[in-house]
Short mmCIF file of C-alpha atoms in Angstrom, two decimals:
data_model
loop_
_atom_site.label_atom_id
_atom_site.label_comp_id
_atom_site.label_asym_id
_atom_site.label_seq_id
_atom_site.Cartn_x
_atom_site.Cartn_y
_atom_site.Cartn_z
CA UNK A 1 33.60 -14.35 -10.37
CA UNK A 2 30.22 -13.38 -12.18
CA UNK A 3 28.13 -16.38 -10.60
CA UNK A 4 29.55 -14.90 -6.85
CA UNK A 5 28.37 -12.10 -7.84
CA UNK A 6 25.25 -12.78 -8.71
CA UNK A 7 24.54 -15.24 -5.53
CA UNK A 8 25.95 -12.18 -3.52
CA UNK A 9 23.52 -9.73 -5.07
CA UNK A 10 20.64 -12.29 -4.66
CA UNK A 11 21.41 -12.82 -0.97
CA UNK A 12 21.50 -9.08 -0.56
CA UNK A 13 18.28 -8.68 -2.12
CA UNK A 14 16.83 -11.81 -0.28
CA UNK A 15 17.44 -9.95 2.65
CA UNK A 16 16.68 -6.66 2.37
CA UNK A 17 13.28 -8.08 1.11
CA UNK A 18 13.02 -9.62 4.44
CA UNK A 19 13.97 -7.84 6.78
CA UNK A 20 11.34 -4.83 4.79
CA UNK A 21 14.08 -2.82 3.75
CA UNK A 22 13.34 -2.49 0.05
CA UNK A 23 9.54 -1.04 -0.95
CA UNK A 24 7.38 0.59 1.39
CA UNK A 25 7.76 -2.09 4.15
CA UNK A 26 5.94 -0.29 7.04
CA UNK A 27 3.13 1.53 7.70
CA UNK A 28 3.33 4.84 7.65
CA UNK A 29 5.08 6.60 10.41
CA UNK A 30 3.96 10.55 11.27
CA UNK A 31 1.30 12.13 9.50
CA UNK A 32 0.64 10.68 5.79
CA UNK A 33 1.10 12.52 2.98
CA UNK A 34 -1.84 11.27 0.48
CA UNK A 35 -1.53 12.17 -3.62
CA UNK A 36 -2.18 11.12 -7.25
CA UNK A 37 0.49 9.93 -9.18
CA UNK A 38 0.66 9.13 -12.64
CA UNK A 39 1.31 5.61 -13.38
CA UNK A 40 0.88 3.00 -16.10
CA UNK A 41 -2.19 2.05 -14.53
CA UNK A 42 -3.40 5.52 -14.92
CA UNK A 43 -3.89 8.22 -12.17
CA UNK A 44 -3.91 6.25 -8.66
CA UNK A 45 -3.65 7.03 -5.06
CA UNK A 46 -0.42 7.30 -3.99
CA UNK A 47 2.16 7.33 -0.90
CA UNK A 48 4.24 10.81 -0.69
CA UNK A 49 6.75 8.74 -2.37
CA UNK A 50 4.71 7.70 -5.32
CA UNK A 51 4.09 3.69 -4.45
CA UNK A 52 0.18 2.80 -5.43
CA UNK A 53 -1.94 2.46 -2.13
CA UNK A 54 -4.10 -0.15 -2.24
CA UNK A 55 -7.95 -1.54 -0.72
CA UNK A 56 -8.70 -5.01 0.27
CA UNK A 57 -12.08 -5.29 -1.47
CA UNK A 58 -13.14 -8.41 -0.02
CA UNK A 59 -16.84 -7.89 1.15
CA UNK A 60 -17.84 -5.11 -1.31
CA UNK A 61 -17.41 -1.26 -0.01
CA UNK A 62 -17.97 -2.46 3.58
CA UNK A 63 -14.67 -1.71 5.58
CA UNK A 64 -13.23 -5.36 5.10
CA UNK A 65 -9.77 -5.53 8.15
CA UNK A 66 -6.99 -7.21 6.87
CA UNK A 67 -6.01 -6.77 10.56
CA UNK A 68 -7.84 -9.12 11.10
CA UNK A 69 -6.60 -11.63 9.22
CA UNK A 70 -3.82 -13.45 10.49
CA UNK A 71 -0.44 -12.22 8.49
CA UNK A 72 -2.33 -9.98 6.16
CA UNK A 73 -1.21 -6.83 7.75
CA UNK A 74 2.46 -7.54 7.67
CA UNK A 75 2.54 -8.07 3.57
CA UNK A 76 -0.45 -5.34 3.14
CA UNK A 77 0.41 -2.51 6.24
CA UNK A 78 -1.88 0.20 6.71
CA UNK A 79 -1.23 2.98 5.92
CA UNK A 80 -1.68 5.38 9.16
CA UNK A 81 -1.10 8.47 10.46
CA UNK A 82 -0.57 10.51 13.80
CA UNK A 83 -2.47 13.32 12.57
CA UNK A 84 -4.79 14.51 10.30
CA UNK A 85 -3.37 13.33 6.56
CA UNK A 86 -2.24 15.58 3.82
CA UNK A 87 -4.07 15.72 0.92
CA UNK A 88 -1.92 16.62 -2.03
CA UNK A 89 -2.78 17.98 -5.58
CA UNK A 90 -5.80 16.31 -7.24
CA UNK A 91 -6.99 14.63 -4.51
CA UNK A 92 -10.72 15.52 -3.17
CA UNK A 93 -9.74 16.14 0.67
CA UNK A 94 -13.41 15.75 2.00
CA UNK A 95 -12.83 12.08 0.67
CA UNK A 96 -9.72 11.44 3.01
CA UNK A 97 -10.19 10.45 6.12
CA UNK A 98 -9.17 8.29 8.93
CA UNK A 99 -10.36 5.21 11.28
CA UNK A 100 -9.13 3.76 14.49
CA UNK A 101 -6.67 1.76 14.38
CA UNK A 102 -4.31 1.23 17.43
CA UNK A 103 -3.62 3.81 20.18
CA UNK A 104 -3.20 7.36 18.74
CA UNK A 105 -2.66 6.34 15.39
CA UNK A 106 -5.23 6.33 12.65
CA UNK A 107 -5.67 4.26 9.67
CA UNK A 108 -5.66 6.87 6.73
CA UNK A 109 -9.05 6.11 4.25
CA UNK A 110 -9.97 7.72 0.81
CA UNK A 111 -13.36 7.54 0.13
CA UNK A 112 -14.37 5.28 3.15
CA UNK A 113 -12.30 2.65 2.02
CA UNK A 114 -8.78 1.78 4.74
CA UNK A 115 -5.85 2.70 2.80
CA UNK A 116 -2.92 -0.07 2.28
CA UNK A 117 1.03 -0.23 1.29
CA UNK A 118 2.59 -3.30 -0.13
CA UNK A 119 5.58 -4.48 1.82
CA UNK A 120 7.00 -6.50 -2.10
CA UNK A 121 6.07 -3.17 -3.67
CA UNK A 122 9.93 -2.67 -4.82
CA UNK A 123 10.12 0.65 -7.18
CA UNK A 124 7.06 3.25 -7.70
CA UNK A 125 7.49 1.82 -11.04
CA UNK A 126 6.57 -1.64 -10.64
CA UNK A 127 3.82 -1.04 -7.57
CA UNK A 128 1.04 -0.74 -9.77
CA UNK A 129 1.77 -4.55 -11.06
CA UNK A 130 0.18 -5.34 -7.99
CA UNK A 131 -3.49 -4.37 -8.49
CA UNK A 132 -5.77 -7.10 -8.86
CA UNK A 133 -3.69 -9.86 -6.40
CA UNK A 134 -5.79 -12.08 -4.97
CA UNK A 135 -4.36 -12.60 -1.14
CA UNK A 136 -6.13 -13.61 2.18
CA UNK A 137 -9.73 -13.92 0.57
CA UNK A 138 -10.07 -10.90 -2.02
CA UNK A 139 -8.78 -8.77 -4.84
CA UNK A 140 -6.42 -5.95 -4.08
CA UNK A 141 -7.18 -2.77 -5.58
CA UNK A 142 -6.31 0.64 -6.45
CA UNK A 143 -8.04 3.75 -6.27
CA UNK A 144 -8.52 6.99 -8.57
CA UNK A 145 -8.63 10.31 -7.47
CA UNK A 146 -12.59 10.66 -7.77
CA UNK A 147 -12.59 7.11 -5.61
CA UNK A 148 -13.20 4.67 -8.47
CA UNK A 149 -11.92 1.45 -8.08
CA UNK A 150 -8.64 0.27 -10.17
CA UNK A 151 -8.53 -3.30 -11.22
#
C-alpha cells in the first residue's frame, strides 16, 4: 500500500505542478502588493505572499524581455498589476514602478528592472533556491530592498 501511495502522491504533485497550481504559477492578477521578506538569502523582494521576485539580467541593467523569448514567460511570469503597486514596509516606493506590458496591465519594476515570479517556486521557503538559474540566455536574480542585485 505504501508504494500506491507514493505513485499517487507523485501523480498529484506531477499535476498540480503542471497545470500551475502549486507556487506562484501566474502573474499577478489586480494590483501587486510589493515587500521585503526575510529569507535565507537575506532581505529580498518579495510577492505579498512572501515568494522571491526575480530579474532576468541578461544584457546588464538594460530592460532585457523574457517576453520575448519564446516560453520564457510561462516558467518566469511577470509580475503585473492593474494599478499602481503597493509598496510595503522597507521598500523605497520611488524605486517601484511599472512598464507596459499588455492592454491595461502593467509590468510591476523595482529599481528599473521588470519584476518576475517563478511558476516551480513551490514554498516561500524554498523560492530563494532559485537565484542564480541560468534559463533562456542569463542568470536569474534577486533584488534587495536598496535595489542591489542578489546572486
Amino acid at each position: 500500500m505504501h508504494g500506491r501511495r507514493r505513485k499517487s502522491l507523485c501523480a498529484l504533485l506531477a499535476t498540480a505542478f503542471a497545470f500551475g497550481l502549486l507556487g506562484t504559477g501566474v502573474a499577478q492578477a489586480g494590483v501587486a502588493k510589493i515587500k521585503v521578506s526575510k529569507t535565507l538569502a537575506g532581505s529580498v523582494i518579495t510577492d505579498a505572499r512572501g515568494y522571491a521576485l526575480f530579474i532576468f539580467s541578461k544584457g546588464g541593467h538594460s530592460i532585457a524581455r523574457c517576453e520575448k523569448i519564446k516560453t520564457c514567460a510561462a516558467d518566469w511570469p511577470a509580475v503585473t498589476t492593474s494599478g499602481k503597486p503597493v509598496a510595503g514596509a522597507g521598500l523605497e516606493p520611488k524605486l517601484l514602478k511599472t512598464i507596459r506590458y499588455a492592454g491595461k496591465v502593467r509590468e510591476v519594476t523595482y529599481a528599473g528592472w521588470p519584476l518576475h515570479s517563478y511558476k516551480f517556486a513551490y514554498s516561500v521557503q524554498s523560492s530563494v533556491i532559485n537565484i542564480g538559474i541560468k534559463q533562456f540566455g542569463g542568470p536569474w536574480y534577486a533584488l534587495g530592498p536598496t535595489g542591489m542585485i542578489i546572486k
